[in-house]
mmCIF file of C-alpha atoms in Angstrom:
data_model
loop_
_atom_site.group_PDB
_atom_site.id
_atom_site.type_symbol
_atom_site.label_atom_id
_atom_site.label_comp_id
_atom_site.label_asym_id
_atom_site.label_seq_id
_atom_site.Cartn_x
_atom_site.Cartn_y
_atom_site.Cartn_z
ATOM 1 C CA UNK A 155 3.666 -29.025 22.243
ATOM 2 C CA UNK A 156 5.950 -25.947 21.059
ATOM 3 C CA UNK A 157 5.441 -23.655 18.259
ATOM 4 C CA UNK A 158 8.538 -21.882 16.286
ATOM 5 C CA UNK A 159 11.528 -21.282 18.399
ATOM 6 C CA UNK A 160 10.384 -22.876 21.725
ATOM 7 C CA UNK A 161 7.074 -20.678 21.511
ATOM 8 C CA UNK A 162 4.161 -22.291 23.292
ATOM 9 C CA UNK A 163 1.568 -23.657 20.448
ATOM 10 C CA UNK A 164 -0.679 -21.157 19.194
ATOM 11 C CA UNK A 165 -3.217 -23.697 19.641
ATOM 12 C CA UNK A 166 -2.151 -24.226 23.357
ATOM 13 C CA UNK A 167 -2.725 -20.426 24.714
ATOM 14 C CA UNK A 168 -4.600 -18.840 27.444
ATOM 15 C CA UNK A 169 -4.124 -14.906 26.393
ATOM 16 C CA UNK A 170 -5.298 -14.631 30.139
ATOM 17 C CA UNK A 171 -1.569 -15.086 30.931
ATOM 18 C CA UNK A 172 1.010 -12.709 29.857
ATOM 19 C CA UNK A 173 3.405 -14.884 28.886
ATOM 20 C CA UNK A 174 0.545 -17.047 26.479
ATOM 21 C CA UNK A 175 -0.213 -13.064 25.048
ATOM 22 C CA UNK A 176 3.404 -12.332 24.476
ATOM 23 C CA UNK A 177 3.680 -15.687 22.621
ATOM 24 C CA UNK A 178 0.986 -14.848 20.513
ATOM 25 C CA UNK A 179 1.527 -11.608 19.662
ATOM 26 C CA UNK A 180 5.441 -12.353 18.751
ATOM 27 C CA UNK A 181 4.684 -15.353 17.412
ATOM 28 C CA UNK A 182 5.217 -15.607 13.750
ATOM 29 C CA UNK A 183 2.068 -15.541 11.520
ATOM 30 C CA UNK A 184 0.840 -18.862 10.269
ATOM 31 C CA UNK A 185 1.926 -20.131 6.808
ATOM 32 C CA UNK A 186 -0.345 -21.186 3.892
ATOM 33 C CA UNK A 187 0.062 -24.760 3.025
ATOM 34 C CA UNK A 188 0.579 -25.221 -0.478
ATOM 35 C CA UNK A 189 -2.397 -25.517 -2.944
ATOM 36 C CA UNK A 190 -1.299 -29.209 -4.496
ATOM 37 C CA UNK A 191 -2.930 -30.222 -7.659
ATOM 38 C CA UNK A 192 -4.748 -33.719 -7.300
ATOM 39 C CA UNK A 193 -1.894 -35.969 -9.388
ATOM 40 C CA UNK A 194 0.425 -34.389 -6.530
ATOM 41 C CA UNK A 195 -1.972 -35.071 -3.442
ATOM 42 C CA UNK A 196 -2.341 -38.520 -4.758
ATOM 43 C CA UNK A 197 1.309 -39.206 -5.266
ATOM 44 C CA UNK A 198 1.907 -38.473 -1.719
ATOM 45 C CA UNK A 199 2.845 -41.046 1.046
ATOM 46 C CA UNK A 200 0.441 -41.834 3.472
ATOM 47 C CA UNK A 201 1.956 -40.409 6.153
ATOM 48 C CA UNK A 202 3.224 -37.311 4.342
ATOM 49 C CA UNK A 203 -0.378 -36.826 3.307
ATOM 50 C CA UNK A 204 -1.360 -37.402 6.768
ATOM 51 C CA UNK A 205 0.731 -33.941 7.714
ATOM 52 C CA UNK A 206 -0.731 -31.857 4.577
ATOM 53 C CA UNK A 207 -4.138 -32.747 5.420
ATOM 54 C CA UNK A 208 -3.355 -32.081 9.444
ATOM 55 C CA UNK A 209 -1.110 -28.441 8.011
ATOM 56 C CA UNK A 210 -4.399 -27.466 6.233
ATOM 57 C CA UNK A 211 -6.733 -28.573 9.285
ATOM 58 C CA UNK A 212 -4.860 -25.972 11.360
ATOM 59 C CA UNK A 213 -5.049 -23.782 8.463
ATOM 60 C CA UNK A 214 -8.565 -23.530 7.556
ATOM 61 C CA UNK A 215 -9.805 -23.520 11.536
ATOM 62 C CA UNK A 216 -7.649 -20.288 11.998
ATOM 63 C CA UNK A 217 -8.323 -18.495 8.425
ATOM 64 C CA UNK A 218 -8.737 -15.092 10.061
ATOM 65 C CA UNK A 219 -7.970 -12.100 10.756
ATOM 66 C CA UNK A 220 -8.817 -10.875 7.311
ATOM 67 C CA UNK A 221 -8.784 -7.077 6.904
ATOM 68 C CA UNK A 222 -12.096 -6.003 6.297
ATOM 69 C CA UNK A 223 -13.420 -2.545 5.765
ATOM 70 C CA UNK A 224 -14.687 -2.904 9.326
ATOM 71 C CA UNK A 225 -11.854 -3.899 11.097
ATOM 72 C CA UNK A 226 -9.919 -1.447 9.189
ATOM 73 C CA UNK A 227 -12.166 1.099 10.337
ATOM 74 C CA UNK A 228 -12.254 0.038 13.856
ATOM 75 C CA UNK A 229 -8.366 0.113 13.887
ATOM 76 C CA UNK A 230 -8.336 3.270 12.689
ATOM 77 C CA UNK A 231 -10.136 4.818 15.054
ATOM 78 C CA UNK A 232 -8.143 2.589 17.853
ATOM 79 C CA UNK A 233 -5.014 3.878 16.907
ATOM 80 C CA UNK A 234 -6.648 7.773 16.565
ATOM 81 C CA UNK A 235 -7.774 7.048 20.783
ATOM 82 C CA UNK A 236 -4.554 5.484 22.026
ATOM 83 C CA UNK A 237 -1.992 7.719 20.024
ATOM 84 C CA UNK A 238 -3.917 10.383 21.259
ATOM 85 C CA UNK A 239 -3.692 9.212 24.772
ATOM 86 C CA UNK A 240 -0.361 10.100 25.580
ATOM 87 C CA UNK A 241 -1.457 12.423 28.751
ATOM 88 C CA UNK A 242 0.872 12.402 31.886
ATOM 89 C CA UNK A 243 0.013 10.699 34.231
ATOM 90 C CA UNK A 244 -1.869 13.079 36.210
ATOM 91 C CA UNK A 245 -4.463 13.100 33.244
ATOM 92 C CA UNK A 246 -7.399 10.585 33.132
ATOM 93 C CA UNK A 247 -7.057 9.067 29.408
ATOM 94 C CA UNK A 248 -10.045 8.453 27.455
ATOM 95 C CA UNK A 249 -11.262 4.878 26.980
ATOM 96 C CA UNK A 250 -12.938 3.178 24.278
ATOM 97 C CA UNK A 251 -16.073 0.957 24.370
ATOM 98 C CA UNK A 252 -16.380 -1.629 21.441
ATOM 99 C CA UNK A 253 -20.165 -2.443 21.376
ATOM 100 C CA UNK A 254 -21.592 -4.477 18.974
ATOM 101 C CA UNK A 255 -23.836 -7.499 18.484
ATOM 102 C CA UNK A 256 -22.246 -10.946 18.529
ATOM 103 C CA UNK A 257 -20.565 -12.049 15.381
ATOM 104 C CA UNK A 258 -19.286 -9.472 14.337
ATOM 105 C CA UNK A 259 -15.572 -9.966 14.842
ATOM 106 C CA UNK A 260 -15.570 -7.738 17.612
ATOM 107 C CA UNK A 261 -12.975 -9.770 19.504
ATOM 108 C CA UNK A 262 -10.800 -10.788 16.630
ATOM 109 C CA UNK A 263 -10.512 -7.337 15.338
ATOM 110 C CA UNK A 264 -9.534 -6.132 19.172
ATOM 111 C CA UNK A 265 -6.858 -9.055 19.416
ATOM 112 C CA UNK A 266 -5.276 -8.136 15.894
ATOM 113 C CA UNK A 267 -5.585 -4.441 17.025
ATOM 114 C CA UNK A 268 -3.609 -5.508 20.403
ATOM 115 C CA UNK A 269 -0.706 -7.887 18.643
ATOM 116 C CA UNK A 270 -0.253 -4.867 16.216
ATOM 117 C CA UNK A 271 0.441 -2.254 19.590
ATOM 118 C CA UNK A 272 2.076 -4.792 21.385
ATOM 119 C CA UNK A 273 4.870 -5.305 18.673
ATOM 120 C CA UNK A 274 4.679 -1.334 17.956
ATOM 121 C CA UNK A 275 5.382 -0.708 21.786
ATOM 122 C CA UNK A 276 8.628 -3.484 21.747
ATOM 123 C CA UNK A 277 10.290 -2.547 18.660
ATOM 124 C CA UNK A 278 10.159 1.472 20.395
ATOM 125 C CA UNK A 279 10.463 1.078 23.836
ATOM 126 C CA UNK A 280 12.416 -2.550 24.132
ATOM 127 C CA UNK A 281 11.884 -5.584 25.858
ATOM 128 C CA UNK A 282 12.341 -4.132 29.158
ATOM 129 C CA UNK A 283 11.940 -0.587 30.963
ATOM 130 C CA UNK A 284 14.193 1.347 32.663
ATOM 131 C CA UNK A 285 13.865 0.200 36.102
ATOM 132 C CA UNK A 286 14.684 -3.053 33.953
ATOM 133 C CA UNK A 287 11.362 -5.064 34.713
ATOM 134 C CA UNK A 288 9.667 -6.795 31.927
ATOM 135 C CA UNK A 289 8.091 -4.437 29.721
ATOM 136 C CA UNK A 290 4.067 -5.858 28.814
ATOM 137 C CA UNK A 291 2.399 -2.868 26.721
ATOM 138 C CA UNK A 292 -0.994 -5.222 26.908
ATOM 139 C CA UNK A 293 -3.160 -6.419 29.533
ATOM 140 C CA UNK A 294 -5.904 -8.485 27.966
ATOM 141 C CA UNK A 295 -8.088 -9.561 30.580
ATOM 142 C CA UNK A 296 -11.322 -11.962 29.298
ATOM 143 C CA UNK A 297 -14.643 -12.046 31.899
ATOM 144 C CA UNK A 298 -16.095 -14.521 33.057
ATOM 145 C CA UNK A 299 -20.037 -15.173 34.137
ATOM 146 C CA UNK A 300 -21.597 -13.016 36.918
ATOM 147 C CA UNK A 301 -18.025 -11.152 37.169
ATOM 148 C CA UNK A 302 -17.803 -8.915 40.556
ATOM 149 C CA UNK A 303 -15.431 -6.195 41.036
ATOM 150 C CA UNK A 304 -13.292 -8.311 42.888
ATOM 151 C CA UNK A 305 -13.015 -11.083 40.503
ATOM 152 C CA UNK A 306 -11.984 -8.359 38.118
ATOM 153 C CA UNK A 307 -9.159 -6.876 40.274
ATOM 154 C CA UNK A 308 -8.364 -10.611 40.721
ATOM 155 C CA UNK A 309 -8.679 -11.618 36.991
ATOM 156 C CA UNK A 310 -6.042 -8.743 36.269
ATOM 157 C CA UNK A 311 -3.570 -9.995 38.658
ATOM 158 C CA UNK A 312 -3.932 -13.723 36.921
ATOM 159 C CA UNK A 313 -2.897 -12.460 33.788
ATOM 160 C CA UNK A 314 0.729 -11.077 35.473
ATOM 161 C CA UNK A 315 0.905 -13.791 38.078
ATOM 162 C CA UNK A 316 0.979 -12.130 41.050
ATOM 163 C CA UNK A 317 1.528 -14.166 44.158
ATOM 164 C CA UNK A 318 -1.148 -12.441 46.235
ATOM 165 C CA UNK A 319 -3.749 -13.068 43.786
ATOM 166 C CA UNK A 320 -5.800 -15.531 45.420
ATOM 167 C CA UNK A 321 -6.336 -12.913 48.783
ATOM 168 C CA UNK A 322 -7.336 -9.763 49.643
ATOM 169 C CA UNK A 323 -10.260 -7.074 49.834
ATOM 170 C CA UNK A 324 -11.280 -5.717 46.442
ATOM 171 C CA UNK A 325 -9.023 -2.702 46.987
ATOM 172 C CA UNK A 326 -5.860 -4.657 47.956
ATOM 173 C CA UNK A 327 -6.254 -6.388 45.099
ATOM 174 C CA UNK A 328 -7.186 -3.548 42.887
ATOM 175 C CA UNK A 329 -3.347 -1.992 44.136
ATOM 176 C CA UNK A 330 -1.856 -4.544 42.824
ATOM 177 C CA UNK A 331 -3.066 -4.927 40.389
ATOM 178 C CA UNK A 332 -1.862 -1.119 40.030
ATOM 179 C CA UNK A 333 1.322 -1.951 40.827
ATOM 180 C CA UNK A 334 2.054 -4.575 38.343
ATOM 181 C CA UNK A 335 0.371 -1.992 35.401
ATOM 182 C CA UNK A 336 2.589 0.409 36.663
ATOM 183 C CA UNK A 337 5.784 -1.871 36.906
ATOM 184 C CA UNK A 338 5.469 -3.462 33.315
ATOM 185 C CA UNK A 339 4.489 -0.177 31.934
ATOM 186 C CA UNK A 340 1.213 -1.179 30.431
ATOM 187 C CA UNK A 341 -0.718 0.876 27.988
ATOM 188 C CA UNK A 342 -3.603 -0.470 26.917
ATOM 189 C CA UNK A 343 -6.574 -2.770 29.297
ATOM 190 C CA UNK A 344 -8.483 -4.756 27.141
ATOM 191 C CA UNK A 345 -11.069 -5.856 29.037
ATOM 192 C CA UNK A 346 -13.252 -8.434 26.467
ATOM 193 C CA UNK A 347 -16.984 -9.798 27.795
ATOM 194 C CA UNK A 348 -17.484 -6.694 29.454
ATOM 195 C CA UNK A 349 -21.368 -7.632 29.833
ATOM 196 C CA UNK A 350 -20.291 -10.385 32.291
ATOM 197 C CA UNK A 351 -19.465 -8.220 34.930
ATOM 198 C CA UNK A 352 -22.453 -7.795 37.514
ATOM 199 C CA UNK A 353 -24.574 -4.998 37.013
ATOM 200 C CA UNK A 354 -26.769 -4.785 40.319
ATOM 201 C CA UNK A 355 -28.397 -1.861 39.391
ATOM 202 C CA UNK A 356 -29.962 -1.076 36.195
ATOM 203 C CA UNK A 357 -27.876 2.000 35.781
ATOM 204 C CA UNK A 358 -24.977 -0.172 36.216
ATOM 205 C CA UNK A 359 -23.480 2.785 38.897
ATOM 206 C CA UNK A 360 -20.948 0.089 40.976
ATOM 207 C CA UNK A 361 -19.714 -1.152 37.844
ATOM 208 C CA UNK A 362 -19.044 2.374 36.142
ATOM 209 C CA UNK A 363 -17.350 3.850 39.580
ATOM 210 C CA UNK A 364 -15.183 1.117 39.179
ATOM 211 C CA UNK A 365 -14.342 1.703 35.885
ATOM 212 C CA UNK A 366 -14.048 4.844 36.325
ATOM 213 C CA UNK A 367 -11.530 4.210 39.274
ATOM 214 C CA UNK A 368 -8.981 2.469 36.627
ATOM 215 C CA UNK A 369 -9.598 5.196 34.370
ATOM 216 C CA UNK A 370 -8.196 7.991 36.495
ATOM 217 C CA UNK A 371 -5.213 5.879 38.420
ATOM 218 C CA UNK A 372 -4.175 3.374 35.519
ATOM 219 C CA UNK A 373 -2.173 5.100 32.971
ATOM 220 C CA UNK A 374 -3.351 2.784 30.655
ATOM 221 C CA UNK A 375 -6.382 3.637 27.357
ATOM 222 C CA UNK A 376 -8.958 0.977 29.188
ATOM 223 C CA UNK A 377 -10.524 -0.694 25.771
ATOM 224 C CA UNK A 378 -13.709 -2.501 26.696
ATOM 225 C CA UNK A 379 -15.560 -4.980 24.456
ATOM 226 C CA UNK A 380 -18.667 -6.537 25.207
ATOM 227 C CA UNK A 381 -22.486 -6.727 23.907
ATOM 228 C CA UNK A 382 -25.471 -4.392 24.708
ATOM 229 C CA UNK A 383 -23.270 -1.814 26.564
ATOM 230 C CA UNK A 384 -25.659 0.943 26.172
ATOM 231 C CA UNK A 385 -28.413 -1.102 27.033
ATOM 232 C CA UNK A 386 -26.677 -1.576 30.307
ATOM 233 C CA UNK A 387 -26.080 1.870 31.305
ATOM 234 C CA UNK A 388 -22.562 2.033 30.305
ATOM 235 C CA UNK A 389 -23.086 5.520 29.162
ATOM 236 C CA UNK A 390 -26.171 6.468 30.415
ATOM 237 C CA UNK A 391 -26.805 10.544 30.946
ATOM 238 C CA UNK A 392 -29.750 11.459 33.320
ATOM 239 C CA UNK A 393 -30.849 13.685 36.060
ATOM 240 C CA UNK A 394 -30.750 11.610 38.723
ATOM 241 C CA UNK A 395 -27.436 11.678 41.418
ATOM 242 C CA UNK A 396 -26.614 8.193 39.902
ATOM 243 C CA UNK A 397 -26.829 9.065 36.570
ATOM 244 C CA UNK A 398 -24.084 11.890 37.157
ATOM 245 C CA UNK A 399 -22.279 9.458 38.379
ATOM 246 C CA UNK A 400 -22.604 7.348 34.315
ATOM 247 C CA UNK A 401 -22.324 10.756 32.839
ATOM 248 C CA UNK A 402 -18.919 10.722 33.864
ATOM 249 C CA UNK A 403 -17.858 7.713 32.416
ATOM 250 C CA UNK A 404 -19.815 8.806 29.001
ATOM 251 C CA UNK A 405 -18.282 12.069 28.380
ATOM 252 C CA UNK A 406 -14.853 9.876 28.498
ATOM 253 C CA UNK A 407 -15.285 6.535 26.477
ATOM 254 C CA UNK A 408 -16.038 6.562 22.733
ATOM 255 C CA UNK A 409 -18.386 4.012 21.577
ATOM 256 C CA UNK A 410 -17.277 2.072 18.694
ATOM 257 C CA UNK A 411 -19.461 -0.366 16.839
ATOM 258 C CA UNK A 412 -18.598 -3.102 14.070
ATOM 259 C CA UNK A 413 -21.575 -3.299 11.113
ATOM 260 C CA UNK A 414 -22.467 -6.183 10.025
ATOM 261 C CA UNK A 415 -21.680 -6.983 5.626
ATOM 262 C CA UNK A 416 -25.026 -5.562 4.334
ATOM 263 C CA UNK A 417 -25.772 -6.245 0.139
ATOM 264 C CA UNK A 418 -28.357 -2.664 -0.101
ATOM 265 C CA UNK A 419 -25.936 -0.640 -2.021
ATOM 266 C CA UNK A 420 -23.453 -1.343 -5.001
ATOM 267 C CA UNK A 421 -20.394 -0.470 -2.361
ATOM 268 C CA UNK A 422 -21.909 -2.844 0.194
ATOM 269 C CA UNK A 423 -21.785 -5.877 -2.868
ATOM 270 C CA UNK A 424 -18.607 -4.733 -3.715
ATOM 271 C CA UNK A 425 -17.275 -4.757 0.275
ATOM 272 C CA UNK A 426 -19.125 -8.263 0.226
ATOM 273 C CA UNK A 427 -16.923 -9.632 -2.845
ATOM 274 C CA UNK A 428 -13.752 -8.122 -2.152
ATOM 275 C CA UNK A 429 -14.371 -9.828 1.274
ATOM 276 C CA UNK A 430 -14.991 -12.903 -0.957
ATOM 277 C CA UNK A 431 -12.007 -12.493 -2.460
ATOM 278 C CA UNK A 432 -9.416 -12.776 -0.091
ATOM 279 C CA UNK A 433 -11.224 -15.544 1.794
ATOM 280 C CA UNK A 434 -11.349 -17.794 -1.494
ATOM 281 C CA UNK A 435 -7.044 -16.806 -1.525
ATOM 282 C CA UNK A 436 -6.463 -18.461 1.621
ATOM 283 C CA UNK A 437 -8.677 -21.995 0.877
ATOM 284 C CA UNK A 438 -6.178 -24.526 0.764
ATOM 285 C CA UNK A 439 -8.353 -27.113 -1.139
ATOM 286 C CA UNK A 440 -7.316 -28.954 -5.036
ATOM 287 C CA UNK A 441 -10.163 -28.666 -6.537
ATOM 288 C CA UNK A 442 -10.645 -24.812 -5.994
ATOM 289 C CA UNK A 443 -10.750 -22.444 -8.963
ATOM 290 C CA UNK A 444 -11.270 -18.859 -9.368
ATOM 291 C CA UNK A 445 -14.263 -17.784 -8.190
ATOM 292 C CA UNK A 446 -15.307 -20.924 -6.324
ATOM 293 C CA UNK A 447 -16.489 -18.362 -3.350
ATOM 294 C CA UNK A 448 -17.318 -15.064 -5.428
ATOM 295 C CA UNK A 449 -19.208 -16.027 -8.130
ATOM 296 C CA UNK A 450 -20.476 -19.442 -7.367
ATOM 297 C CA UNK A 451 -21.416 -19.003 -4.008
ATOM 298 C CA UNK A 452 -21.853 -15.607 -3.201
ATOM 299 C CA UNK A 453 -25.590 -14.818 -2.214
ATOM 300 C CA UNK A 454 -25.692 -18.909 -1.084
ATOM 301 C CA UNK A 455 -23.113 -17.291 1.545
ATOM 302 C CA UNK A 456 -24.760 -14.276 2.383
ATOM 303 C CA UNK A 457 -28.191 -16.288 2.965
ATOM 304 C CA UNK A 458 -26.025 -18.494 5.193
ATOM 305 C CA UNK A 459 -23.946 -15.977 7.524
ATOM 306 C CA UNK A 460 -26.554 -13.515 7.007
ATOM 307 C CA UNK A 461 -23.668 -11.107 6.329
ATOM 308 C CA UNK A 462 -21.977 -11.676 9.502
ATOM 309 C CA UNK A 463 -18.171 -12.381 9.411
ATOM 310 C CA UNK A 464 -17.907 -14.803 12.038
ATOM 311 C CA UNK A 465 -20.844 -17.139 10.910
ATOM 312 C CA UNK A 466 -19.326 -16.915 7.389
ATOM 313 C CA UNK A 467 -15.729 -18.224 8.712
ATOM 314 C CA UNK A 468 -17.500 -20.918 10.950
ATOM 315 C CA UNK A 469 -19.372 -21.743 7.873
ATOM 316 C CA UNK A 470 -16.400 -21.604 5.697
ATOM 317 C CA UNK A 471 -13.811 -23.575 8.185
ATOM 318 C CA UNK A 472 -16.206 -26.630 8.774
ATOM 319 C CA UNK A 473 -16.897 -26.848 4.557
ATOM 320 C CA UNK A 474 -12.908 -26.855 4.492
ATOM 321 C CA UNK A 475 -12.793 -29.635 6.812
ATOM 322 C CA UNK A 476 -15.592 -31.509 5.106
ATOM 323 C CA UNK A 477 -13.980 -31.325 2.046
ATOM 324 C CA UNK A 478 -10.679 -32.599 2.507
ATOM 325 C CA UNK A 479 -12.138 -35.290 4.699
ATOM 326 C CA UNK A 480 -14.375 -36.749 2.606
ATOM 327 C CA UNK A 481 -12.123 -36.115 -0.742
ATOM 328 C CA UNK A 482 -14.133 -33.339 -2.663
ATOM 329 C CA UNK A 483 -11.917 -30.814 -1.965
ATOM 330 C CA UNK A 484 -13.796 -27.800 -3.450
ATOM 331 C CA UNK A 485 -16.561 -25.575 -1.998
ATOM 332 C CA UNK A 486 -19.883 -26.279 -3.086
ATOM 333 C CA UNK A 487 -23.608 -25.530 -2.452
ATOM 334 C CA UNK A 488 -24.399 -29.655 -1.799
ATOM 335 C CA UNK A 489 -21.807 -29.920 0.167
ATOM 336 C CA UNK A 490 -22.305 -26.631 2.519
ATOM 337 C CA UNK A 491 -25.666 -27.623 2.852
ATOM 338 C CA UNK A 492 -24.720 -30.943 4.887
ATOM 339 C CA UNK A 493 -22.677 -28.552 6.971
ATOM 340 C CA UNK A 494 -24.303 -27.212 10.024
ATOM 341 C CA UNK A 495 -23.615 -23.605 11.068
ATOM 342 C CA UNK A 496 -24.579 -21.741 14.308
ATOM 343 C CA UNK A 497 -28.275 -21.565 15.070
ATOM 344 C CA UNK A 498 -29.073 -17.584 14.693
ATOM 345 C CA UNK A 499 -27.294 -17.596 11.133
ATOM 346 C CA UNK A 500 -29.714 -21.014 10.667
ATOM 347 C CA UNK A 501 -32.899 -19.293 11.529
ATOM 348 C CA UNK A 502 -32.219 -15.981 9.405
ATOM 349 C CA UNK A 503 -31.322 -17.822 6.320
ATOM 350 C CA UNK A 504 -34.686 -18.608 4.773
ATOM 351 C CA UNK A 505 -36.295 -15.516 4.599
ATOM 352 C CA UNK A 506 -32.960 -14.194 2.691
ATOM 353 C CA UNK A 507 -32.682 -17.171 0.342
ATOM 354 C CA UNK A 508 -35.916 -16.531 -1.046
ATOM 355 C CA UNK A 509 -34.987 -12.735 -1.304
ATOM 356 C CA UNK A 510 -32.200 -13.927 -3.367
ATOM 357 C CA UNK A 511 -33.886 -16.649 -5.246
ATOM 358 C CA UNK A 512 -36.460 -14.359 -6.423
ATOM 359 C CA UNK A 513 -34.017 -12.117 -7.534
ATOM 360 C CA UNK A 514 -35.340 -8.996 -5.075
ATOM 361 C CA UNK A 515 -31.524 -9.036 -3.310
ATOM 362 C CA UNK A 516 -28.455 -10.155 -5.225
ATOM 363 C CA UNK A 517 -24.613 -9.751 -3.300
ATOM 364 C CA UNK A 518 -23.201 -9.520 -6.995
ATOM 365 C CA UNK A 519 -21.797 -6.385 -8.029
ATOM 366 C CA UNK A 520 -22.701 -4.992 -11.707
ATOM 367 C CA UNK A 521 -20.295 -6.539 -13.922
ATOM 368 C CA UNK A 522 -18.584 -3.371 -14.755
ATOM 369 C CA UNK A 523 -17.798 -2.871 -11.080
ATOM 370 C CA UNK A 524 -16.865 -6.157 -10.882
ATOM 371 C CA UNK A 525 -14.538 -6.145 -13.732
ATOM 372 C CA UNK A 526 -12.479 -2.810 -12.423
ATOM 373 C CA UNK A 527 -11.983 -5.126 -9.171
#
């Protein structure tokens, strides 16, 4: 299956591969099916229905990225690091950490970040550099279990193809893997499931020397995303010989976190509906109606996703999904609550829904705020 212009699918990618991550990032963004009315939905033929209900399938599962205040903010601060970053290469360049809990849209925000540098880098610099090889400004590598500092050198050459990928010590592999960085003239290592790699100490020293090694020979910023970073030594200080060693690597990566949607504050709410907002634009259902998501459902959704964005799109994709198959086609409260979401959002839910049913927490805004919005 092909996308537009002879581009792979978008649904049949491995961004492991750099030809897969150029096809995604040049690929053209998705388009909104239209919002038919039900005289029109029912007036369709069966098989032309059969393609609007398959357009909007593909739709709702892939709703995202939407530009939150926290992905904003993370992208600002990405592009602050990377512009910055534009050392010789006799400099070691300073490299970000992304560390967050799960859910949070850590790697969705790092991918959008990515696709926007990629296509920055191209329309600049061209398709190819001036020793005329193929120019890839991104190497997005994604970890596996129990990851070893081979399997990473290895995992790097996979995503370029090299032909000696499949032998070699650690360090043959690891100049290679140099070489092709150097070759395509990559900027940016996104290294995503960080926490997979093997950490055989508790100070995590093999991992950061390593790390440290691609730091100070890869001109590339080396973005790393995982969970529990700190909590693994990542940027540990100390007094200890080993603990130099981490200091290192602290003093030169910034740790960037992604909050989850919190309803404490009036600007939290208002985050929280805005959020709302543009989620409800992109529904692609008959029966919706403004404020289907922001005022009928609001706290309902914050009980269920417990403020985090990726259990509220899982929640929101499979009520699409539901709806259209079974002919409702609008969001409600009966039918989200025959839709199953993922089990931590499940078990936080019921202390919040009585919060909310009691009235102690609301995720409205004041009216007044909510009118100016």
């Amino acid at each position: 299956m092909t996308g537009t212009a002879g581009l792979p699918s978008p649904a049949n990618l491995a961004l492991s591969r750099k030809e897969d991550f150029k096809a995604f990032a040049d690929g053209p963004r998705r388009t909104q099916p239209d919002v038919l009315t039900h005289a029109q939905l029912k007036a369709l033929s069966p098989q032309a229905r059969a393609d609007y209900n398959r357009s909007r399938r593909e739709w709702h599962a892939n709703l995202g990225p939407l530009r939150t205040p926290q992905l904003a903010e993370l992208h600002e601060d990405l592009w602050d690091i990377i512009d910055s970053n534009l050392q010789d290469g006799d400099k070691a360049k300073g490299a970000v950490a992304v560390d967050a809990f799960p859910g949070l849209g850590k790697t969705t925000s790092v991918l959008a970040f990515a696709r926007e540098f990629h296509r920055r880098e191209i329309a600049e610099q061209g398709e190819f550099t001036a020793q005329g090889n193929e120019r890839v400004p991104v190497c997005r590598v994604g970890l596996t279990g129990n990851t070893g500092m081979k399997d990473l050198n290895r995992a790097m050459l996979e995503f370029f193809g090299h032909p000696g990928r499949h032998r070699g010590t650690t360090a043959q592999l690891g100049q290679r893997a140099l070489d092709c960085m150097l070759s395509c003239e990559v900027r940016l290592l996104a290294l995503d499931d960080l926490h997979f790699l093997k950490w055989r100490k508790t100070n995590g020293i093999e991992v950061s020397n390593h790390l440290k090694w691609i730091a100070n020979e890869f001109p590339v910023t080396l973005l790393m995303v995982g969970v529990g970073l700190a909590d693994k030594g990542l940027f540990s200080e100390g007094g200890t010989k080993g603990d130099a060693v981490m200091a290192q690597t602290g003093r030169r990566t910034t740790r960037l976190g992604m909050r989850p949607f919190t309803i404490e504050t009036e600007k939290n709410r208002q985050e929280w509906r805005q959020m709302l907002l543009a989620l409800e634009q992109r529904v692609v259902l008959t029966g919706k109606h403004p404020g289907m998501l922001v005022d009928d459902l609001s706290d309902y959704l914050f009980a269920r996703s417990t403020g985090h964005i990726g259990s509220l799109m899982t929640l929101i994709n499979r009520g699409c999904q539901r709806a259209v198959r079974s002919g409702e086609e609008t969001l409600s409260q009966d039918l989200l609550d025959a839709v199953k979401n993922d089990e931590a959002s499940e078990k936080a839910r019921q202390e919040l829904e009585a919060a909310l049913e009691k009235r102690r927490l609301t995720s409205r805004p004041r009216p007044a705020h909510r009118k100016s919005a």
